[in-house]
Structure formats: structure tokens, C-alpha cells
Short mmCIF file of C-alpha atoms and ligand atoms in Angstrom, two decimals:
data_model
loop_
_atom_site.label_atom_id
_atom_site.label_comp_id
_atom_site.label_asym_id
_atom_site.label_seq_id
_atom_site.Cartn_x
_atom_site.Cartn_y
_atom_site.Cartn_z
CA MET A 16 -23.46 24.92 -63.94
CA ALA A 17 -20.28 23.55 -65.53
CA ASP A 18 -16.83 24.96 -64.77
CA ALA A 19 -15.93 28.35 -66.24
CA LEU A 20 -14.18 28.45 -69.61
CA LYS A 21 -10.89 30.19 -68.86
CA ILE A 22 -9.48 32.33 -71.61
CA GLY A 23 -6.20 34.15 -72.10
CA ILE A 24 -6.08 37.06 -74.53
CA ALA A 25 -2.85 38.11 -76.27
CA GLY A 26 -3.32 41.60 -77.71
CA LEU A 27 -5.38 44.34 -76.08
CA GLY A 28 -5.65 46.82 -78.94
CA THR A 29 -8.79 47.72 -80.90
CA VAL A 30 -10.17 44.18 -80.94
CA GLY A 31 -8.73 42.79 -77.70
CA ALA A 32 -9.91 45.71 -75.58
CA SER A 33 -13.41 45.53 -77.11
CA LEU A 34 -13.52 41.81 -76.39
CA VAL A 35 -12.59 42.24 -72.73
CA ARG A 36 -15.17 45.02 -72.37
CA ILE A 37 -17.95 42.93 -73.92
CA ILE A 38 -17.14 39.82 -71.87
CA ASN A 39 -17.18 41.95 -68.69
CA GLN A 40 -20.50 43.56 -69.64
CA ARG A 41 -22.24 40.38 -70.85
CA SER A 42 -20.95 37.82 -68.37
CA HIS A 43 -24.41 36.76 -67.19
CA GLU A 44 -25.92 36.33 -70.70
CA LEU A 45 -22.81 34.46 -71.84
CA ALA A 46 -22.99 32.04 -68.94
CA VAL A 47 -26.64 31.32 -69.73
CA THR A 48 -26.16 30.78 -73.49
CA CYS A 49 -22.93 28.84 -73.15
CA GLY A 50 -24.09 26.79 -70.19
CA ARG A 51 -20.98 27.85 -68.29
CA PRO A 52 -19.29 31.13 -67.34
CA VAL A 53 -16.67 32.57 -69.72
CA ARG A 54 -13.85 34.21 -67.80
CA VAL A 55 -10.82 36.18 -68.93
CA VAL A 56 -8.09 35.01 -66.56
CA ALA A 57 -4.90 36.03 -68.38
CA VAL A 58 -3.83 38.78 -70.78
CA SER A 59 -0.71 39.90 -72.56
CA ALA A 60 0.25 43.01 -74.51
CA ARG A 61 3.41 45.05 -75.00
CA ASP A 62 2.81 47.99 -72.69
CA ARG A 63 1.45 47.21 -69.25
CA THR A 64 1.06 50.88 -68.34
CA LYS A 65 -1.21 51.85 -71.25
CA ASP A 66 -4.72 52.98 -70.32
CA ARG A 67 -7.00 50.76 -72.41
CA GLY A 68 -10.28 51.83 -70.82
CA ILE A 69 -10.91 48.29 -69.57
CA ASP A 70 -10.95 46.73 -66.15
CA LEU A 71 -8.19 44.15 -65.80
CA THR A 72 -8.55 43.67 -62.05
CA GLY A 73 -7.85 40.10 -60.98
CA ILE A 74 -6.54 39.13 -64.42
CA GLU A 75 -3.01 37.74 -64.58
CA TRP A 76 -0.67 39.83 -66.76
CA PHE A 77 1.94 38.08 -68.88
CA ALA A 78 4.79 40.12 -70.35
CA GLY A 79 5.14 37.64 -73.19
CA PRO A 80 2.34 35.93 -75.16
CA VAL A 81 4.39 32.74 -75.64
CA ASP A 82 4.84 32.55 -71.89
CA MET A 83 1.09 32.92 -71.48
CA ALA A 84 0.40 30.22 -74.09
CA GLN A 85 2.77 27.83 -72.31
CA LYS A 86 2.07 28.54 -68.67
CA ALA A 87 -1.28 30.24 -68.04
CA ASP A 88 -4.06 28.18 -66.51
CA ILE A 89 -6.38 28.58 -69.52
CA ASP A 90 -8.57 26.52 -71.85
CA VAL A 91 -8.53 28.94 -74.79
CA PHE A 92 -5.72 31.08 -76.19
CA VAL A 93 -7.10 34.12 -78.03
CA GLU A 94 -4.58 35.72 -80.39
CA LEU A 95 -5.36 39.36 -81.24
CA MET A 96 -1.92 40.79 -81.97
CA GLY A 97 -1.56 40.43 -85.74
CA GLY A 98 1.20 39.48 -88.17
CA ALA A 99 2.08 36.21 -89.87
CA GLU A 100 5.31 35.75 -87.93
CA GLY A 101 6.75 36.94 -84.61
CA ALA A 102 4.77 36.79 -81.39
CA ALA A 103 1.49 35.75 -83.02
CA ASN A 104 3.04 32.81 -84.80
CA ALA A 105 5.14 31.64 -81.86
CA SER A 106 2.34 31.90 -79.31
CA VAL A 107 -0.32 30.17 -81.44
CA ARG A 108 2.18 27.41 -82.15
CA ALA A 109 2.90 27.06 -78.42
CA ALA A 110 -0.80 27.03 -77.54
CA LEU A 111 -1.64 24.36 -80.11
CA ALA A 112 1.37 22.27 -79.08
CA ARG A 113 -0.06 22.32 -75.58
CA GLY A 114 -3.47 21.21 -76.90
CA LEU A 115 -5.24 24.49 -76.08
CA HIS A 116 -8.14 25.68 -78.17
CA VAL A 117 -7.19 28.76 -80.18
CA VAL A 118 -9.25 31.68 -81.46
CA THR A 119 -7.65 34.25 -83.74
CA ALA A 120 -8.67 37.20 -85.93
CA ASN A 121 -5.33 37.08 -87.71
CA LYS A 122 -5.80 36.49 -91.44
CA ALA A 123 -2.11 37.02 -92.27
CA LEU A 124 -1.15 34.24 -89.86
CA LEU A 125 -3.70 31.83 -91.31
CA ALA A 126 -2.95 32.74 -94.92
CA TYR A 127 0.64 31.61 -94.43
CA HIS A 128 0.45 29.00 -91.67
CA GLY A 129 -3.20 27.95 -91.63
CA VAL A 130 -2.67 24.45 -93.02
CA GLU A 131 0.10 23.66 -90.56
CA PHE A 132 -1.87 25.02 -87.61
CA ALA A 133 -5.04 23.21 -88.73
CA ALA A 134 -3.07 19.95 -88.77
CA MET A 135 -1.71 20.64 -85.27
CA ALA A 136 -5.18 21.42 -83.92
CA GLU A 137 -6.69 18.34 -85.55
CA GLU A 138 -3.96 16.12 -84.15
CA LYS A 139 -4.56 17.46 -80.64
CA GLY A 140 -8.37 17.39 -80.91
CA ALA A 141 -8.36 21.16 -80.28
CA LEU A 142 -10.49 23.79 -81.96
CA LEU A 143 -8.92 26.53 -84.05
CA ASN A 144 -11.60 29.15 -84.77
CA PHE A 145 -11.10 32.26 -86.87
CA GLU A 146 -14.45 33.77 -87.83
CA ALA A 147 -13.15 37.32 -87.29
CA ALA A 148 -10.27 36.82 -89.70
CA VAL A 149 -12.47 37.32 -92.77
CA ALA A 150 -15.04 40.06 -93.28
CA GLY A 151 -15.18 41.17 -89.63
CA GLY A 152 -18.53 40.33 -88.05
CA ILE A 153 -19.99 38.44 -91.06
CA PRO A 154 -20.22 34.70 -90.28
CA VAL A 155 -18.75 33.67 -93.63
CA ILE A 156 -16.34 31.07 -92.22
CA LYS A 157 -19.17 29.20 -90.57
CA ALA A 158 -21.24 29.45 -93.76
CA LEU A 159 -18.50 27.89 -95.90
CA ARG A 160 -17.17 25.49 -93.31
CA GLU A 161 -20.49 24.15 -92.08
CA SER A 162 -23.67 25.48 -93.68
CA LEU A 163 -22.77 24.84 -97.33
CA THR A 164 -21.54 21.28 -96.81
CA GLY A 165 -22.46 19.22 -99.90
CA ASN A 166 -22.56 22.23 -102.23
CA THR A 167 -20.04 22.63 -105.03
CA VAL A 168 -18.90 26.24 -104.93
CA SER A 169 -18.13 27.91 -108.26
CA ARG A 170 -17.25 31.46 -107.18
CA VAL A 171 -16.65 33.42 -103.97
CA TYR A 172 -16.18 37.13 -104.20
CA GLY A 173 -16.71 40.25 -102.22
CA ILE A 174 -15.70 43.39 -100.44
CA MET A 175 -13.44 42.10 -97.69
CA ASN A 176 -11.55 45.16 -96.56
CA GLY A 177 -13.44 47.76 -94.57
CA THR A 178 -10.69 50.35 -94.80
CA CYS A 179 -10.65 50.34 -98.61
CA ASN A 180 -14.42 50.39 -98.91
CA TYR A 181 -14.56 53.24 -96.41
CA ILE A 182 -11.98 55.21 -98.42
CA LEU A 183 -13.65 54.62 -101.80
CA THR A 184 -17.08 55.50 -100.42
CA ARG A 185 -15.99 58.76 -98.83
CA MET A 186 -13.94 59.78 -101.86
CA GLU A 187 -16.99 59.22 -104.06
CA LYS A 188 -19.69 60.67 -101.81
CA GLU A 189 -17.84 63.53 -100.15
CA GLY A 190 -15.01 64.27 -102.57
CA LEU A 191 -12.43 63.81 -99.79
CA SER A 192 -8.83 62.99 -100.64
CA PHE A 193 -7.45 59.47 -100.35
CA ALA A 194 -5.09 60.54 -97.57
CA GLU A 195 -7.85 62.16 -95.47
CA CYS A 196 -10.05 59.06 -95.73
CA LEU A 197 -7.22 56.71 -94.80
CA LYS A 198 -6.34 58.80 -91.75
CA GLU A 199 -9.94 58.62 -90.58
CA ALA A 200 -10.10 54.85 -91.15
CA GLN A 201 -7.01 54.52 -88.96
CA ARG A 202 -8.53 56.72 -86.26
CA LEU A 203 -11.65 54.55 -86.24
CA GLY A 204 -9.58 51.38 -85.70
CA TYR A 205 -10.38 49.83 -89.10
CA ALA A 206 -6.89 49.79 -90.61
CA GLU A 207 -4.11 47.28 -90.04
CA ALA A 208 -1.12 48.32 -87.90
CA ASP A 209 0.59 48.91 -91.27
CA PRO A 210 -2.20 50.30 -93.50
CA ALA A 211 -0.24 49.40 -96.63
CA PHE A 212 -1.68 45.90 -96.11
CA ASP A 213 -5.16 47.40 -96.56
CA ILE A 214 -4.69 49.81 -99.43
CA GLU A 215 -2.31 47.65 -101.44
CA GLY A 216 -4.74 44.72 -101.36
CA ASN A 217 -2.70 42.26 -99.24
CA ASP A 218 -5.25 42.12 -96.43
CA THR A 219 -8.00 41.22 -98.89
CA ALA A 220 -5.66 38.64 -100.43
CA HIS A 221 -5.03 37.01 -97.05
CA LYS A 222 -8.78 36.75 -96.49
CA LEU A 223 -9.43 35.51 -100.00
CA ALA A 224 -6.78 32.78 -99.63
CA ILE A 225 -8.62 31.45 -96.58
CA LEU A 226 -12.03 31.54 -98.29
CA THR A 227 -10.63 29.82 -101.39
CA THR A 228 -9.45 26.91 -99.28
CA LEU A 229 -12.77 26.62 -97.49
CA ALA A 230 -14.66 26.84 -100.78
CA PHE A 231 -12.53 24.62 -103.02
CA GLY A 232 -10.62 22.32 -100.65
CA ASN A 233 -7.15 23.28 -101.86
CA LYS A 234 -4.08 24.07 -99.77
CA ILE A 235 -3.94 27.77 -98.91
CA ALA A 236 -2.14 29.62 -101.72
CA ALA A 237 -1.69 33.20 -100.54
CA ASP A 238 1.30 33.83 -102.78
CA ASP A 239 -0.61 32.78 -105.90
CA ILE A 240 -3.06 35.67 -105.81
CA TYR A 241 -3.00 38.43 -108.39
CA ILE A 242 -3.09 41.66 -106.33
CA GLU A 243 -3.74 45.30 -107.19
CA GLY A 244 -4.65 47.77 -104.45
CA ILE A 245 -6.61 51.01 -104.58
CA THR A 246 -3.75 53.51 -104.41
CA ASN A 247 -4.01 54.06 -108.16
CA ILE A 248 -7.72 54.88 -108.15
CA SER A 249 -8.43 58.56 -108.68
CA ILE A 250 -11.55 60.63 -108.30
CA ASP A 251 -11.60 60.77 -112.14
CA ASP A 252 -11.97 56.97 -112.28
CA ILE A 253 -14.74 57.08 -109.71
CA ARG A 254 -16.60 59.77 -111.68
CA ALA A 255 -16.10 58.05 -115.01
CA ALA A 256 -17.38 54.79 -113.51
CA ALA A 257 -20.47 56.58 -112.19
CA ASP A 258 -21.15 58.11 -115.63
CA LEU A 259 -21.10 54.62 -117.13
CA GLY A 260 -23.40 53.13 -114.47
CA TYR A 261 -20.75 51.49 -112.30
CA ARG A 262 -19.16 51.91 -108.89
CA ILE A 263 -15.59 50.97 -108.01
CA LYS A 264 -15.02 48.46 -105.20
CA LEU A 265 -11.92 46.59 -104.11
CA LEU A 266 -13.01 42.98 -104.63
CA GLY A 267 -11.42 39.66 -103.84
CA VAL A 268 -12.57 37.02 -106.30
CA ALA A 269 -11.92 33.26 -106.34
CA GLN A 270 -13.48 31.13 -109.03
CA ARG A 271 -13.18 27.73 -110.61
CA THR A 272 -12.16 27.87 -114.24
CA GLU A 273 -11.21 25.17 -116.72
CA SER A 274 -7.55 26.00 -116.27
CA GLY A 275 -7.60 25.98 -112.46
CA ILE A 276 -8.61 28.28 -109.64
CA GLU A 277 -8.43 32.00 -110.31
CA GLN A 278 -7.69 34.18 -107.27
CA ARG A 279 -7.50 37.92 -107.78
CA VAL A 280 -7.78 41.12 -105.76
CA HIS A 281 -8.21 44.40 -107.60
CA PRO A 282 -10.33 47.52 -107.90
CA THR A 283 -13.41 46.41 -109.77
CA MET A 284 -16.30 48.13 -111.51
CA VAL A 285 -19.63 46.66 -110.42
CA PRO A 286 -22.98 47.64 -111.95
CA VAL A 287 -24.50 50.42 -109.88
CA GLN A 288 -27.81 48.58 -109.52
CA SER A 289 -26.17 45.44 -108.05
CA VAL A 290 -26.45 44.85 -104.32
CA ILE A 291 -22.68 44.80 -103.87
CA ALA A 292 -22.41 48.27 -105.41
CA GLN A 293 -24.64 49.61 -102.63
CA VAL A 294 -22.35 48.33 -99.87
CA ASP A 295 -20.80 51.45 -98.42
CA GLY A 296 -18.29 52.50 -95.80
CA VAL A 297 -16.72 49.93 -93.51
CA THR A 298 -19.40 47.39 -94.45
CA ASN A 299 -18.24 44.19 -96.17
CA ALA A 300 -20.13 41.81 -98.43
CA VAL A 301 -19.30 38.27 -99.47
CA ALA A 302 -21.13 36.39 -102.22
CA ILE A 303 -20.90 32.62 -102.53
CA GLU A 304 -22.22 30.92 -105.67
CA SER A 305 -22.87 27.20 -105.34
CA ASP A 306 -24.84 24.53 -107.15
CA ILE A 307 -27.45 23.53 -104.59
CA LEU A 308 -28.09 26.81 -102.79
CA GLY A 309 -27.50 29.26 -105.63
CA GLU A 310 -26.19 32.68 -104.64
CA LEU A 311 -25.73 33.55 -100.98
CA LEU A 312 -24.86 37.18 -100.24
CA MET A 313 -23.83 38.16 -96.74
CA VAL A 314 -23.48 41.83 -95.82
CA GLY A 315 -22.33 43.32 -92.51
CA PRO A 316 -19.76 45.29 -90.53
CA GLY A 317 -16.30 44.40 -91.80
CA ALA A 318 -13.95 46.00 -89.29
CA GLY A 319 -13.77 47.86 -86.01
CA GLY A 320 -13.52 46.78 -82.39
CA ASN A 321 -17.08 45.69 -81.69
CA ALA A 322 -17.80 44.01 -85.04
CA THR A 323 -14.62 41.98 -84.80
CA ALA A 324 -14.98 41.20 -81.11
CA SER A 325 -18.50 39.94 -81.84
CA ALA A 326 -17.09 37.32 -84.21
CA VAL A 327 -14.32 36.39 -81.75
CA LEU A 328 -16.90 36.00 -79.00
CA GLY A 329 -18.99 33.70 -81.22
CA ASP A 330 -15.91 31.51 -81.68
CA ILE A 331 -15.28 31.44 -77.93
CA ALA A 332 -18.92 30.57 -77.27
CA ASP A 333 -18.69 27.65 -79.73
CA ILE A 334 -15.76 26.32 -77.73
CA ALA A 335 -17.60 26.83 -74.44
CA LYS A 336 -20.51 24.78 -75.81
CA SER A 337 -18.38 22.03 -77.38
CA GLN A 338 -18.08 18.65 -75.71
CA PRO A 339 -14.60 17.37 -74.85
CA GLY A 340 -13.65 14.47 -77.13
CA ALA A 341 -16.54 15.18 -79.53
CA GLN A 342 -16.12 14.96 -83.31
CA ARG A 343 -14.73 18.32 -84.57
CA VAL A 344 -15.57 20.13 -87.79
CA PRO A 345 -12.26 20.22 -89.71
CA VAL A 346 -10.55 23.57 -89.17
CA LEU A 347 -10.45 24.42 -92.90
CA GLY A 348 -13.66 22.62 -93.83
CA HIS A 349 -11.71 19.56 -95.01
CA PRO A 350 -9.22 17.63 -92.86
CA ALA A 351 -5.83 19.34 -93.28
CA ALA A 352 -4.23 16.14 -94.60
CA THR A 353 -6.77 15.91 -97.45
CA LEU A 354 -6.37 19.45 -98.85
CA GLN A 355 -5.45 19.29 -102.53
CA PRO A 356 -2.51 21.03 -104.21
CA TYR A 357 -3.54 24.42 -105.57
CA ARG A 358 -3.93 24.57 -109.37
CA LYS A 359 -3.47 28.18 -110.38
CA ALA A 360 -5.28 29.79 -113.30
CA GLN A 361 -3.12 32.60 -114.69
CA ILE A 362 -4.56 36.13 -114.62
CA GLN A 363 -3.76 36.40 -118.36
CA SER A 364 -6.49 33.85 -119.03
CA HIS A 365 -9.10 35.75 -117.02
CA GLU A 366 -12.12 36.55 -119.13
CA GLY A 367 -14.34 39.51 -118.36
CA GLY A 368 -15.25 43.08 -119.21
CA TYR A 369 -12.71 45.90 -118.92
CA PHE A 370 -12.85 49.65 -118.44
CA ILE A 371 -9.93 51.45 -120.04
CA ARG A 372 -9.32 55.17 -119.55
CA LEU A 373 -6.74 56.90 -121.71
CA THR A 374 -5.53 60.46 -121.58
CA VAL A 375 -4.52 61.49 -125.08
CA GLU A 376 -3.56 64.53 -127.12
CA ASP A 377 -6.58 66.30 -128.52
CA ARG A 378 -6.01 65.78 -132.25
CA ILE A 379 -7.57 64.16 -135.29
CA GLY A 380 -7.09 60.40 -135.78
CA VAL A 381 -6.43 59.44 -132.17
CA PHE A 382 -9.89 58.03 -131.56
CA ALA A 383 -9.69 55.91 -134.72
CA SER A 384 -6.20 54.70 -133.81
CA VAL A 385 -7.32 53.56 -130.35
CA ALA A 386 -10.27 51.70 -131.88
CA ALA A 387 -7.92 50.07 -134.39
CA HIS A 388 -5.62 48.77 -131.63
CA MET A 389 -8.64 47.17 -130.00
CA ALA A 390 -9.79 45.57 -133.24
CA GLU A 391 -6.28 44.22 -133.98
CA ASN A 392 -6.43 42.38 -130.66
CA HIS A 393 -9.94 41.05 -131.34
CA ILE A 394 -11.48 43.07 -128.54
CA SER A 395 -15.16 43.73 -128.94
CA LEU A 396 -16.26 47.08 -127.48
CA GLU A 397 -19.44 47.75 -125.57
CA SER A 398 -18.73 51.47 -125.78
CA ILE A 399 -16.00 53.93 -126.68
CA VAL A 400 -16.43 57.55 -125.73
CA GLN A 401 -14.25 60.56 -126.37
CA HIS A 402 -15.06 62.45 -123.27
CA SER A 403 -15.61 66.10 -122.63
CA LYS A 404 -12.79 67.78 -120.73
CA GLU A 405 -14.56 67.64 -117.38
CA TYR A 406 -12.11 65.04 -116.01
CA LEU A 407 -9.08 67.02 -117.10
CA SER A 408 -7.35 70.23 -116.28
CA HIS A 409 -5.31 70.63 -119.47
CA PRO A 410 -7.13 72.06 -122.53
CA ALA A 411 -5.02 70.22 -125.13
CA GLN A 412 -5.93 66.80 -123.71
CA GLN A 413 -8.86 64.45 -124.17
CA THR A 414 -10.07 61.41 -122.29
CA ILE A 415 -11.06 58.28 -124.18
CA ILE A 416 -13.03 55.75 -122.20
CA LEU A 417 -13.58 52.25 -123.50
CA VAL A 418 -15.71 49.48 -122.05
CA THR A 419 -15.14 46.05 -123.54
CA HIS A 420 -17.39 43.04 -123.85
CA ALA A 421 -16.08 39.88 -122.20
CA THR A 422 -12.54 39.43 -123.42
CA MET A 423 -9.29 37.77 -122.38
CA GLU A 424 -6.95 39.71 -120.10
CA ASP A 425 -4.09 38.75 -122.39
CA SER A 426 -5.75 40.58 -125.33
CA VAL A 427 -6.35 43.69 -123.22
CA ARG A 428 -2.73 43.71 -122.06
CA LYS A 429 -1.52 43.44 -125.65
CA ALA A 430 -3.83 46.22 -126.86
CA VAL A 431 -2.77 48.52 -124.02
CA ALA A 432 0.91 47.75 -124.64
CA SER A 433 0.56 48.72 -128.29
CA ILE A 434 -1.32 51.93 -127.42
CA LYS A 435 1.55 52.78 -125.06
CA THR A 436 3.87 52.98 -128.07
CA GLU A 437 1.76 55.81 -129.55
CA GLU A 438 3.04 59.36 -129.08
CA TYR A 439 -0.45 60.73 -128.52
CA LEU A 440 -0.81 58.85 -125.21
CA ILE A 441 -0.28 60.98 -122.09
CA GLY A 442 0.60 59.20 -118.84
CA GLU A 443 -0.35 55.66 -117.92
CA PRO A 444 -3.58 54.08 -119.18
CA GLN A 445 -5.98 53.08 -116.44
CA VAL A 446 -7.44 49.57 -116.72
CA ILE A 447 -10.15 48.37 -114.34
CA ARG A 448 -11.80 44.96 -114.54
CA ILE A 449 -15.57 44.69 -114.50
CA GLU A 450 -17.27 42.01 -112.40
CA ARG A 451 -20.90 41.09 -112.85
CA PRO A 452 -22.90 39.51 -110.05
CA LYS A 453 -24.79 36.32 -110.95
CA GLU A 454 -28.05 38.31 -111.05
CA ASP A 455 -26.62 40.16 -114.10
CA ASN A 456 -25.03 37.24 -115.98
P1 NAP B 10 -3.99 46.69 -82.62
O1 NAP B 10 -4.99 47.69 -82.21
O2 NAP B 10 -2.76 47.15 -83.30
O3 NAP B 10 -3.60 45.86 -81.31
C1 NAP B 10 -2.57 44.93 -81.30
C2 NAP B 10 -2.34 44.48 -79.87
O4 NAP B 10 -1.33 43.47 -79.85
C3 NAP B 10 -1.85 45.60 -78.95
O5 NAP B 10 -2.52 45.50 -77.72
C4 NAP B 10 -0.36 45.30 -78.76
O6 NAP B 10 0.13 45.68 -77.50
C5 NAP B 10 -0.37 43.79 -78.88
N1 NAP B 10 0.91 43.29 -79.35
C6 NAP B 10 1.52 43.52 -80.52
N2 NAP B 10 2.69 42.87 -80.58
C7 NAP B 10 2.83 42.24 -79.39
C8 NAP B 10 3.84 41.43 -78.82
N3 NAP B 10 4.95 41.14 -79.50
N4 NAP B 10 3.65 40.94 -77.59
C9 NAP B 10 2.53 41.23 -76.89
N5 NAP B 10 1.53 42.00 -77.39
C10 NAP B 10 1.69 42.49 -78.62
O7 NAP B 10 -4.63 45.59 -83.59
P2 NAP B 10 -6.16 45.23 -83.77
O8 NAP B 10 -6.77 46.17 -84.74
O9 NAP B 10 -6.79 45.01 -82.45
O10 NAP B 10 -6.02 43.85 -84.57
C11 NAP B 10 -5.66 42.66 -83.91
C12 NAP B 10 -5.79 41.49 -84.87
O11 NAP B 10 -7.14 41.42 -85.33
C13 NAP B 10 -4.95 41.60 -86.14
O12 NAP B 10 -4.59 40.31 -86.56
C14 NAP B 10 -5.91 42.21 -87.14
O13 NAP B 10 -5.57 41.90 -88.47
C15 NAP B 10 -7.18 41.51 -86.75
N6 NAP B 10 -8.42 42.19 -87.12
C16 NAP B 10 -8.59 43.48 -86.82
C17 NAP B 10 -9.77 44.10 -87.15
C18 NAP B 10 -10.03 45.54 -86.87
O14 NAP B 10 -11.05 46.05 -87.33
N7 NAP B 10 -9.17 46.23 -86.15
C19 NAP B 10 -10.77 43.36 -87.79
C20 NAP B 10 -10.56 42.00 -88.06
C21 NAP B 10 -9.37 41.42 -87.72
P3 NAP B 10 0.20 47.22 -77.02
O15 NAP B 10 -1.22 47.69 -76.99
O16 NAP B 10 0.81 47.17 -75.68
O17 NAP B 10 1.02 47.93 -78.05
N1 HSE B 11 -7.96 46.24 -91.69
C1 HSE B 11 -9.02 45.33 -91.91
C2 HSE B 11 -10.08 46.01 -92.75
C3 HSE B 11 -9.61 44.90 -90.61
O1 HSE B 11 -10.04 47.22 -92.91
O2 HSE B 11 -10.96 45.32 -93.27
C4 HSE B 11 -10.65 43.83 -90.75
O3 HSE B 11 -10.09 42.62 -91.15
#
């Protein structure tokens, strides 16, 4: 049998500790499938005294991950710390500069430095693998990077944040508060170290930026994504969506349009009968629409120690099986030097259906006025309903819910802005975009 693949792991939290545990438990099977043993020989984390429930006997401890990347006797540097800058950035940079293979689950790092690191890896003939960075255990990177070669992708979209999907599902099914659900997601190890990245949509945006590059061959453009998180979604929205035959999911969507590539992350109403609407809890789903294959929908665990460690392990196994000096698949699907400048389509030119929920004073003429604002902005309505008071606590208020046919975002913004000048409006209007899977179009 060939020499062992020696790995160093920086970060022994939810993912890192699961990875060490699995490699310890599955060492025999791994050696057989990879054709060589896979051995953890070095680790680094902040607190050496912390009980992580894993056996680190015989493994060299490094106080600093950069030190480990520069000096440890390893073939693969596995980065599981998180963050676009700081220790993660410096240690991955050091590992690639040394020509080590790198595996990371860090989407923030790749969203901001992926092109530069891909170029470094390609120059050194090293592998930079990151399956766990997007949609947890779902092999979506491999699908886009390798399996769909030759296809022209038109749209990639999906549920890419387990924490948000977990929160929305439990709010809807169990009537729990947002705060309770988030706390539980943190306890289960799904959330980022700073959960604002999850609930404000940035984590989904980081993942989407990576998928967009793999799908469309552009430079990663994480700062060009329109982002809305789920903090503004109330149980009233969830109930109103259900009444209309929709469920609310936080989606990341990237699509080719005539004016460029549209990248957006926002709470989205999806038809209740669609497959994506049925994806509950921490589960993620990613749909890829392409010309040769058609629609590919991948569903699976999106976060958590084991799901993520499974993807990291797959990346390590690919390295164990790779031949030194062999032709490499480009890190981002296309050689880093050939990635095209990103051409951004503005969110104002997005065309789709919209759900608009207004709280208004309960008096004559309001309904007609709202309809008139829509007509003035050339918005065609699928439905407009003056709702019973079941969503409201105040007897002098009414809810008006509108669902539009496909229309331009710019028109919706103008209509909502003009409604906001009306005295009958109470509070902020709620606007949620509707996304239809290909099966429905
Ligand atoms: P975590 O539980 O917060 O663990 C982070 C680990 O990194 C800890 O062991 C911490 O050390 C170590 N660390 C942080 N800063 C360090 C530094 N400056 N020097 C040395 N060690 C440092 O995070 P996680 O949930 O495992 O996530 C790790 C990475 O995987 C992140 O990029 C995350 O986005 C990504 N990811 C996570 C999931 C998930 O479900 N959790 C899924 C997919 C991807 P101490 O333990 O000593 O504090
Ligand atoms: N915090 C992330 C999530 C981890 O909830 O999806 C997986 O990337």
C-alpha cells in the first residue's frame, strides 16, 4: 500500500471535531477506498485545554494555524476555522504558497479570495477542494465543476442555508418564535460563529457567489449580490403564504439574463406543490438548469458536524486518490486566469411575481386606491384580497394581500413607494418575491 496521506486540521469545532472522529472510526475503510491510509498528524485550534470528545493522542498540536501550514510534515492542510480574513486567510495562503493541497469548508474565504487562491493552487499544481463550503453534504461543487461540463447553465438556485430553513420550518410547523428557533439551530451546530451571517443572508450570498462562478465562468462577485435576510419574515407572512398556496424559503438565485447575471438572496415564496417547498429543516436543495441535462435538483443535509465532515472527507479522499503531476480539474471549473469579468444585472430589472402585504386602515376606498396604484404602474394582478382580521390584533385595521403576475421589480418599487405616501397605510409594506421552479414555468 502507498504511503499514508498526512493531513493537518486547523479548527476543531463542530466540523473539525466530527472530521477527526470519523477519520479515527473509519481508518480501515478509508485506506481501502483511497488505496492508502489517511492520517491526521497535526491539528490547531485556539484552546488546547478544551474537551472536544475526540482522541488527539499522537497528533502534533500547533498553537498557530499559520505555523502548522508552514512547518508541519503534512500533504493536506484542512481549514475549518471560518472567516474571510484572519487566521483562515493567512494559513490557507501559507499552505498554498508551500504547494500543499488545501481543503476548506469556508465559503466566506472563497467568496472573497477564491480567485486568488485558485490561481495560487493552479500555479503550484496543488488541489484546492471546497465541497463542504456550499450546501453542506450535497455534492453540488463536483456536479458543477465536473459532471455538467459542456452544459450551458441558465439558472442555479436553492436553499443554501440550513439555519434559515430550520428557523422558517419550525416557525411554520410549530409556531415557535424566531429567537427560539435560532437558539436551537446554534445549539445543534448549524449556525455560523456569528449567526447574523445566516439570518441576514450573507452566508447564502457567499455560497451563491461560488456557485455563480462555477456555473457561468465569471470572476467571483460576492459584493454584487442583492441580499435580504429572513429577520423581517413574520408568522403572518408565513400564514398568508400558506393561504395562497406558497411556502417561504430563503433562496439564493443566480441566472443569466439579457442584461447580465442576476444574483439575489431573499425570502422567496415557492409554490407549495414544488419539490423545493417540501425541503424542511436543516436540509438544503440546489437546482441547476442547463441546456443538455435539463433540471438537476439535489437535496440533502445542509449543515451540522457530520454532514459537513462527510463533504470534507470526500475532498480529502479525492486528494488521496489523485496522482502527483496529473492534470487537475480547474479549482473553479475554469482556469482562474480565464474567468470573465462579472456583468451585473440590476435587481430593478428583475422580472417575476410578487407578494405584497399591506396593513391599512379599515375604511371605504382603500382597496380601490391600492388597486389604482398598481394599475398606474402597469402591474397586472393575479389576485388582490382584502383579508379577514385573522392576521391582525387591531380591530380598525385590515390586511390587503396582492399577488402580481410577472412584472418588473422597478414597477413594484414605484407602486409601493406611492402607496407609502397614503395616510391609510399602517407600518411598512411587506414585499416578497415569488420564484417558480422550471416544472411550473
Ligand atoms: P466552530 O464550531 O466555531 O469551530 C471553529 C474552530 O476554529 C474552533 O475549533 C476554534 O478553536 C478554531 N479557531 C478559530 N479561530 C482560530 C484561530 N485564530 N486559530 C486557531 N484556531 C481557531 O465552526 P464550525 O461550525 O466547525 O465551522 C468551521 C468552518 O466550516 C466555517 O468556515 C464554517 O462556515 C464552515 N461550515 C460549517 C458548517 C456547520 O454546519 N457548522 C457547515 C458548512 C461549513 P477553539 O475550539 O479552540 O475555539
Ligand atoms: N451556517 C451554515 C448553515 C452552515 O446554516 O447553512 C453550513 O454552511
